Amino acid sequence: RGLVQGLGMTSFGVGSLMAPLFATSLLERFSRAPEMVGLASETAMVTQGGARFVELAGEMKEVVVASAGNTAQGIVEGGVYLVGTGDAGVAMTFATLGATYGSLLCLSAGTIRLPPASYVPPAAAAVAAADSSDAAASAAGEEEKEESTKAVPSRKEEPLEISASEALHTGQFWALLAVMAGNATAGLGIISSGKLL
């Protein structure tokens, strides 16, 4: 049970480190630079209502001029670009990530099976065996009952569950809380800089 929980926590961490790399590669694949008209120094632009326009094929088309802070892959500083012609690739990236995660989720869910109706967990089988041995000892006599009780612990001697208020008073709870807080802090520290690693 602990191994499965550990693997689950590991998958969150590894997924958080891998997702930015996957998303960045998808953004690069799906992004398209806008259509360049020319350089600002060579293009005749008209400003109307706070927007810039260029006449192309007898039509006024809205344009933007790329500044040094707006340059990206394929964008030239001082270039004049038509508005609405480029694509950042965000929509297709989210669609691809959603389809990938949805497919993996459905495939994973398909592997989950209900146990057979006759299945009894080992701990429950041990408790049932202890209870049946108690009943047999009671039928055989008081002396035999004491011996069987010493040999096999019953449910009353060791509870399988404790309440939340009881758990707060145990050292194991606070130790586990400290370890999980440390793990979460370290994990978030690594995940937050995962793209830089």
PDB file of C-alpha atoms in Angstrom:
ATOM      1  CA  ARG A   1       0.000   0.000   0.000  1.00  0.00           C
ATOM      2  CA  GLY A   2       2.835   2.384   0.834  1.00  0.00           C
ATOM      3  CA  LEU A   3       4.617   1.518  -2.418  1.00  0.00           C
ATOM      4  CA  VAL A   4       1.545   2.412  -4.459  1.00  0.00           C
ATOM      5  CA  GLN A   5       1.161   5.729  -2.637  1.00  0.00           C
ATOM      6  CA  GLY A   6       4.849   6.478  -3.159  1.00  0.00           C
ATOM      7  CA  LEU A   7       4.583   5.717  -6.856  1.00  0.00           C
ATOM      8  CA  GLY A   8       1.518   7.951  -7.066  1.00  0.00           C
ATOM      9  CA  MET A   9       3.381  10.837  -5.435  1.00  0.00           C
ATOM     10  CA  THR A  10       6.375  10.235  -7.704  1.00  0.00           C
ATOM     11  CA  SER A  11       4.165  10.394 -10.794  1.00  0.00           C
ATOM     12  CA  PHE A  12       2.896  13.820  -9.693  1.00  0.00           C
ATOM     13  CA  GLY A  13       6.451  15.098  -9.344  1.00  0.00           C
ATOM     14  CA  VAL A  14       7.745  13.577 -12.571  1.00  0.00           C
ATOM     15  CA  GLY A  15       4.635  14.741 -14.413  1.00  0.00           C
ATOM     16  CA  SER A  16       5.151  18.283 -13.152  1.00  0.00           C
ATOM     17  CA  LEU A  17       8.722  18.238 -14.399  1.00  0.00           C
ATOM     18  CA  MET A  18       7.860  16.704 -17.782  1.00  0.00           C
ATOM     19  CA  ALA A  19       4.668  18.659 -18.541  1.00  0.00           C
ATOM     20  CA  PRO A  20       6.432  22.015 -19.145  1.00  0.00           C
ATOM     21  CA  LEU A  21       8.850  20.367 -21.576  1.00  0.00           C
ATOM     22  CA  PHE A  22       5.994  18.665 -23.417  1.00  0.00           C
ATOM     23  CA  ALA A  23       3.877  21.841 -23.460  1.00  0.00           C
ATOM     24  CA  THR A  24       6.798  23.963 -24.691  1.00  0.00           C
ATOM     25  CA  SER A  25       7.493  21.563 -27.553  1.00  0.00           C
ATOM     26  CA  LEU A  26       3.788  21.596 -28.490  1.00  0.00           C
ATOM     27  CA  LEU A  27       3.697  25.401 -28.402  1.00  0.00           C
ATOM     28  CA  GLU A  28       6.711  25.521 -30.724  1.00  0.00           C
ATOM     29  CA  ARG A  29       5.081  23.017 -33.057  1.00  0.00           C
ATOM     30  CA  PHE A  30       1.674  24.716 -33.266  1.00  0.00           C
ATOM     31  CA  SER A  31       2.733  28.367 -33.167  1.00  0.00           C
ATOM     32  CA  ARG A  32       2.787  30.376 -36.387  1.00  0.00           C
ATOM     33  CA  ALA A  33       4.404  33.779 -36.800  1.00  0.00           C
ATOM     34  CA  PRO A  34       2.057  36.487 -38.093  1.00  0.00           C
ATOM     35  CA  GLU A  35       2.287  37.595 -41.696  1.00  0.00           C
ATOM     36  CA  MET A  36       4.968  40.241 -42.102  1.00  0.00           C
ATOM     37  CA  VAL A  37       4.201  43.222 -44.355  1.00  0.00           C
ATOM     38  CA  GLY A  38       7.639  44.808 -44.135  1.00  0.00           C
ATOM     39  CA  LEU A  39       9.833  46.878 -41.868  1.00  0.00           C
ATOM     40  CA  ALA A  40       8.396  49.917 -40.092  1.00  0.00           C
ATOM     41  CA  SER A  41      11.004  52.166 -41.737  1.00  0.00           C
ATOM     42  CA  GLU A  42       9.890  51.062 -45.221  1.00  0.00           C
ATOM     43  CA  THR A  43       6.106  50.711 -44.755  1.00  0.00           C
ATOM     44  CA  ALA A  44       3.579  53.556 -45.103  1.00  0.00           C
ATOM     45  CA  MET A  45       1.188  53.288 -42.160  1.00  0.00           C
ATOM     46  CA  VAL A  46      -1.903  55.313 -41.265  1.00  0.00           C
ATOM     47  CA  THR A  47      -3.007  55.715 -37.620  1.00  0.00           C
ATOM     48  CA  GLN A  48      -6.775  55.901 -37.016  1.00  0.00           C
ATOM     49  CA  GLY A  49      -8.452  55.636 -33.600  1.00  0.00           C
ATOM     50  CA  GLY A  50      -5.258  54.470 -31.906  1.00  0.00           C
ATOM     51  CA  ALA A  51      -4.691  51.602 -34.389  1.00  0.00           C
ATOM     52  CA  ARG A  52      -2.255  51.416 -37.292  1.00  0.00           C
ATOM     53  CA  PHE A  53      -3.350  50.456 -40.778  1.00  0.00           C
ATOM     54  CA  VAL A  54      -1.600  49.621 -44.039  1.00  0.00           C
ATOM     55  CA  GLU A  55      -3.179  49.639 -47.482  1.00  0.00           C
ATOM     56  CA  LEU A  56      -2.899  46.215 -49.117  1.00  0.00           C
ATOM     57  CA  ALA A  57      -4.620  45.377 -52.401  1.00  0.00           C
ATOM     58  CA  GLY A  58      -6.877  48.412 -52.047  1.00  0.00           C
ATOM     59  CA  GLU A  59      -7.971  47.475 -48.488  1.00  0.00           C
ATOM     60  CA  MET A  60      -6.927  48.991 -45.183  1.00  0.00           C
ATOM     61  CA  LYS A  61      -5.550  46.229 -42.938  1.00  0.00           C
ATOM     62  CA  GLU A  62      -4.754  46.641 -39.260  1.00  0.00           C
ATOM     63  CA  VAL A  63      -1.105  46.054 -38.369  1.00  0.00           C
ATOM     64  CA  VAL A  64       1.188  46.077 -35.351  1.00  0.00           C
ATOM     65  CA  VAL A  65       4.871  46.931 -35.122  1.00  0.00           C
ATOM     66  CA  ALA A  66       7.045  44.502 -33.187  1.00  0.00           C
ATOM     67  CA  SER A  67       9.201  46.185 -30.568  1.00  0.00           C
ATOM     68  CA  ALA A  68      12.295  44.761 -28.900  1.00  0.00           C
ATOM     69  CA  GLY A  69      10.212  43.386 -25.996  1.00  0.00           C
ATOM     70  CA  ASN A  70       7.701  41.670 -28.301  1.00  0.00           C
ATOM     71  CA  THR A  71      10.123  39.725 -30.459  1.00  0.00           C
ATOM     72  CA  ALA A  72       9.791  35.958 -30.415  1.00  0.00           C
ATOM     73  CA  GLN A  73      10.803  33.120 -32.677  1.00  0.00           C
ATOM     74  CA  GLY A  74      10.332  34.304 -36.245  1.00  0.00           C
ATOM     75  CA  ILE A  75       9.389  37.882 -35.222  1.00  0.00           C
ATOM     76  CA  VAL A  76      11.734  40.674 -36.362  1.00  0.00           C
ATOM     77  CA  GLU A  77      12.178  43.812 -34.293  1.00  0.00           C
ATOM     78  CA  GLY A  78      10.673  46.758 -36.145  1.00  0.00           C
ATOM     79  CA  GLY A  79       8.683  44.464 -38.411  1.00  0.00           C
ATOM     80  CA  VAL A  80       5.099  45.344 -39.409  1.00  0.00           C
ATOM     81  CA  TYR A  81       2.698  42.389 -38.995  1.00  0.00           C
ATOM     82  CA  LEU A  82      -0.945  41.892 -39.965  1.00  0.00           C
ATOM     83  CA  VAL A  83      -3.276  41.575 -36.991  1.00  0.00           C
ATOM     84  CA  GLY A  84      -5.024  38.190 -36.717  1.00  0.00           C
ATOM     85  CA  THR A  85      -2.665  36.235 -38.972  1.00  0.00           C
ATOM     86  CA  GLY A  86      -0.418  34.555 -36.403  1.00  0.00           C
ATOM     87  CA  ASP A  87      -1.143  31.850 -33.878  1.00  0.00           C
ATOM     88  CA  ALA A  88       0.507  31.402 -30.489  1.00  0.00           C
ATOM     89  CA  GLY A  89      -0.445  27.694 -30.569  1.00  0.00           C
ATOM     90  CA  VAL A  90      -2.080  27.805 -27.135  1.00  0.00           C
ATOM     91  CA  ALA A  91      -5.475  26.414 -28.208  1.00  0.00           C
ATOM     92  CA  MET A  92      -3.994  23.434 -30.067  1.00  0.00           C
ATOM     93  CA  THR A  93      -1.538  22.795 -27.223  1.00  0.00           C
ATOM     94  CA  PHE A  94      -4.359  22.650 -24.670  1.00  0.00           C
ATOM     95  CA  ALA A  95      -6.433  20.446 -27.008  1.00  0.00           C
ATOM     96  CA  THR A  96      -3.505  18.042 -27.473  1.00  0.00           C
ATOM     97  CA  LEU A  97      -2.721  17.940 -23.744  1.00  0.00           C
ATOM     98  CA  GLY A  98      -6.404  17.365 -22.932  1.00  0.00           C
ATOM     99  CA  ALA A  99      -6.702  14.550 -25.489  1.00  0.00           C
ATOM    100  CA  THR A 100      -3.470  12.951 -24.244  1.00  0.00           C
ATOM    101  CA  TYR A 101      -4.430  13.144 -20.571  1.00  0.00           C
ATOM    102  CA  GLY A 102      -7.984  11.978 -21.304  1.00  0.00           C
ATOM    103  CA  SER A 103      -6.711   8.969 -23.291  1.00  0.00           C
ATOM    104  CA  LEU A 104      -4.248   8.005 -20.551  1.00  0.00           C
ATOM    105  CA  LEU A 105      -6.968   8.371 -17.929  1.00  0.00           C
ATOM    106  CA  CYS A 106      -9.381   6.134 -19.874  1.00  0.00           C
ATOM    107  CA  LEU A 107      -6.678   3.518 -20.494  1.00  0.00           C
ATOM    108  CA  SER A 108      -5.691   3.551 -16.822  1.00  0.00           C
ATOM    109  CA  ALA A 109      -9.311   3.316 -15.673  1.00  0.00           C
ATOM    110  CA  GLY A 110      -9.776   0.307 -17.966  1.00  0.00           C
ATOM    111  CA  THR A 111      -7.207  -1.641 -15.951  1.00  0.00           C
ATOM    112  CA  ILE A 112      -9.150  -1.327 -12.680  1.00  0.00           C
ATOM    113  CA  ARG A 113     -11.125  -4.448 -11.832  1.00  0.00           C
ATOM    114  CA  LEU A 114     -13.411  -5.363  -8.947  1.00  0.00           C
ATOM    115  CA  PRO A 115     -12.218  -8.361  -6.932  1.00  0.00           C
ATOM    116  CA  PRO A 116     -14.280 -11.557  -7.039  1.00  0.00           C
ATOM    117  CA  ALA A 117     -17.247 -11.672  -4.634  1.00  0.00           C
ATOM    118  CA  SER A 118     -15.492 -14.389  -2.609  1.00  0.00           C
ATOM    119  CA  TYR A 119     -12.313 -12.291  -2.076  1.00  0.00           C
ATOM    120  CA  VAL A 120     -11.422 -11.493   1.547  1.00  0.00           C
ATOM    121  CA  PRO A 121      -8.458  -9.215   2.340  1.00  0.00           C
ATOM    122  CA  PRO A 122      -5.704 -10.965   4.355  1.00  0.00           C
ATOM    123  CA  ALA A 123      -6.215  -8.750   7.442  1.00  0.00           C
ATOM    124  CA  ALA A 124      -9.949  -9.467   7.485  1.00  0.00           C
ATOM    125  CA  ALA A 125      -9.251 -13.193   7.047  1.00  0.00           C
ATOM    126  CA  ALA A 126      -6.890 -13.132  10.057  1.00  0.00           C
ATOM    127  CA  VAL A 127      -9.522 -11.364  12.177  1.00  0.00           C
ATOM    128  CA  ALA A 128     -12.186 -13.829  11.054  1.00  0.00           C
ATOM    129  CA  ALA A 129      -9.875 -16.738  11.910  1.00  0.00           C
ATOM    130  CA  ALA A 130      -9.214 -15.219  15.340  1.00  0.00           C
ATOM    131  CA  ASP A 131     -12.949 -14.742  15.935  1.00  0.00           C
ATOM    132  CA  SER A 132     -13.744 -18.316  14.870  1.00  0.00           C
ATOM    133  CA  SER A 133     -10.968 -19.679  17.076  1.00  0.00           C
ATOM    134  CA  ASP A 134     -12.412 -17.642  19.976  1.00  0.00           C
ATOM    135  CA  ALA A 135     -15.824 -19.173  19.358  1.00  0.00           C
ATOM    136  CA  ALA A 136     -14.337 -22.696  19.241  1.00  0.00           C
ATOM    137  CA  ALA A 137     -12.450 -22.094  22.463  1.00  0.00           C
ATOM    138  CA  SER A 138     -15.581 -20.824  24.158  1.00  0.00           C
ATOM    139  CA  ALA A 139     -17.403 -24.008  23.187  1.00  0.00           C
ATOM    140  CA  ALA A 140     -14.543 -26.213  24.416  1.00  0.00           C
ATOM    141  CA  GLY A 141     -14.232 -24.514  27.751  1.00  0.00           C
ATOM    142  CA  GLU A 142     -12.806 -21.554  29.599  1.00  0.00           C
ATOM    143  CA  GLU A 143      -9.272 -22.960  29.870  1.00  0.00           C
ATOM    144  CA  GLU A 144      -8.844 -23.546  26.130  1.00  0.00           C
ATOM    145  CA  LYS A 145     -10.303 -20.104  25.385  1.00  0.00           C
ATOM    146  CA  GLU A 146      -7.568 -18.381  27.402  1.00  0.00           C
ATOM    147  CA  GLU A 147      -4.823 -20.276  25.574  1.00  0.00           C
ATOM    148  CA  SER A 148      -6.253 -19.517  22.092  1.00  0.00           C
ATOM    149  CA  THR A 149      -6.691 -15.852  22.990  1.00  0.00           C
ATOM    150  CA  LYS A 150      -3.015 -15.605  23.911  1.00  0.00           C
ATOM    151  CA  ALA A 151      -1.944 -17.337  20.696  1.00  0.00           C
ATOM    152  CA  VAL A 152      -4.016 -15.241  18.239  1.00  0.00           C
ATOM    153  CA  PRO A 153      -4.775 -11.553  18.905  1.00  0.00           C
ATOM    154  CA  SER A 154      -8.424 -10.624  18.493  1.00  0.00           C
ATOM    155  CA  ARG A 155      -9.952  -7.484  17.007  1.00  0.00           C
ATOM    156  CA  LYS A 156     -10.597  -6.056  20.487  1.00  0.00           C
ATOM    157  CA  GLU A 157      -6.914  -6.176  21.461  1.00  0.00           C
ATOM    158  CA  GLU A 158      -5.564  -4.371  18.350  1.00  0.00           C
ATOM    159  CA  PRO A 159      -7.994  -2.082  16.535  1.00  0.00           C
ATOM    160  CA  LEU A 160      -7.518  -1.806  12.777  1.00  0.00           C
ATOM    161  CA  GLU A 161      -8.622   1.843  12.763  1.00  0.00           C
ATOM    162  CA  ILE A 162      -8.342   4.831  15.052  1.00  0.00           C
ATOM    163  CA  SER A 163     -10.303   8.064  15.034  1.00  0.00           C
ATOM    164  CA  ALA A 164      -8.883  11.379  13.817  1.00  0.00           C
ATOM    165  CA  SER A 165      -8.772  12.800  17.330  1.00  0.00           C
ATOM    166  CA  GLU A 166      -6.799   9.748  18.525  1.00  0.00           C
ATOM    167  CA  ALA A 167      -4.395  10.069  15.585  1.00  0.00           C
ATOM    168  CA  LEU A 168      -3.592  13.674  16.562  1.00  0.00           C
ATOM    169  CA  HIS A 169      -2.191  12.386  19.863  1.00  0.00           C
ATOM    170  CA  THR A 170       0.309   9.958  18.297  1.00  0.00           C
ATOM    171  CA  GLY A 171       3.939  10.671  17.468  1.00  0.00           C
ATOM    172  CA  GLN A 172       3.620   8.846  14.157  1.00  0.00           C
ATOM    173  CA  PHE A 173       1.042  11.382  12.926  1.00  0.00           C
ATOM    174  CA  TRP A 174       3.299  14.376  13.611  1.00  0.00           C
ATOM    175  CA  ALA A 175       6.352  12.623  12.151  1.00  0.00           C
ATOM    176  CA  LEU A 176       4.402  11.774   8.994  1.00  0.00           C
ATOM    177  CA  LEU A 177       3.111  15.348   8.784  1.00  0.00           C
ATOM    178  CA  ALA A 178       6.657  16.735   9.055  1.00  0.00           C
ATOM    179  CA  VAL A 179       7.949  14.358   6.370  1.00  0.00           C
ATOM    180  CA  MET A 180       5.076  15.161   3.998  1.00  0.00           C
ATOM    181  CA  ALA A 181       5.512  18.923   4.558  1.00  0.00           C
ATOM    182  CA  GLY A 182       9.222  18.577   3.787  1.00  0.00           C
ATOM    183  CA  ASN A 183       8.488  16.526   0.681  1.00  0.00           C
ATOM    184  CA  ALA A 184       5.903  19.024  -0.532  1.00  0.00           C
ATOM    185  CA  THR A 185       8.208  21.990   0.067  1.00  0.00           C
ATOM    186  CA  ALA A 186      11.130  20.335  -1.704  1.00  0.00           C
ATOM    187  CA  GLY A 187       8.893  19.128  -4.511  1.00  0.00           C
ATOM    188  CA  LEU A 188       7.362  22.544  -5.089  1.00  0.00           C
ATOM    189  CA  GLY A 189      10.823  24.105  -5.049  1.00  0.00           C
ATOM    190  CA  ILE A 190      12.016  21.734  -7.773  1.00  0.00           C
ATOM    191  CA  ILE A 191       8.785  21.922  -9.797  1.00  0.00           C
ATOM    192  CA  SER A 192       8.797  25.731  -9.769  1.00  0.00           C
ATOM    193  CA  SER A 193      12.237  25.743 -11.398  1.00  0.00           C
ATOM    194  CA  GLY A 194      11.684  22.581 -13.456  1.00  0.00           C
ATOM    195  CA  LYS A 195      11.757  24.436 -16.769  1.00  0.00           C
ATOM    196  CA  LEU A 196      15.190  25.822 -15.934  1.00  0.00           C
ATOM    197  CA  LEU A 197      16.726  22.412 -15.055  1.00  0.00           C
TER     198      LEU A 197
END
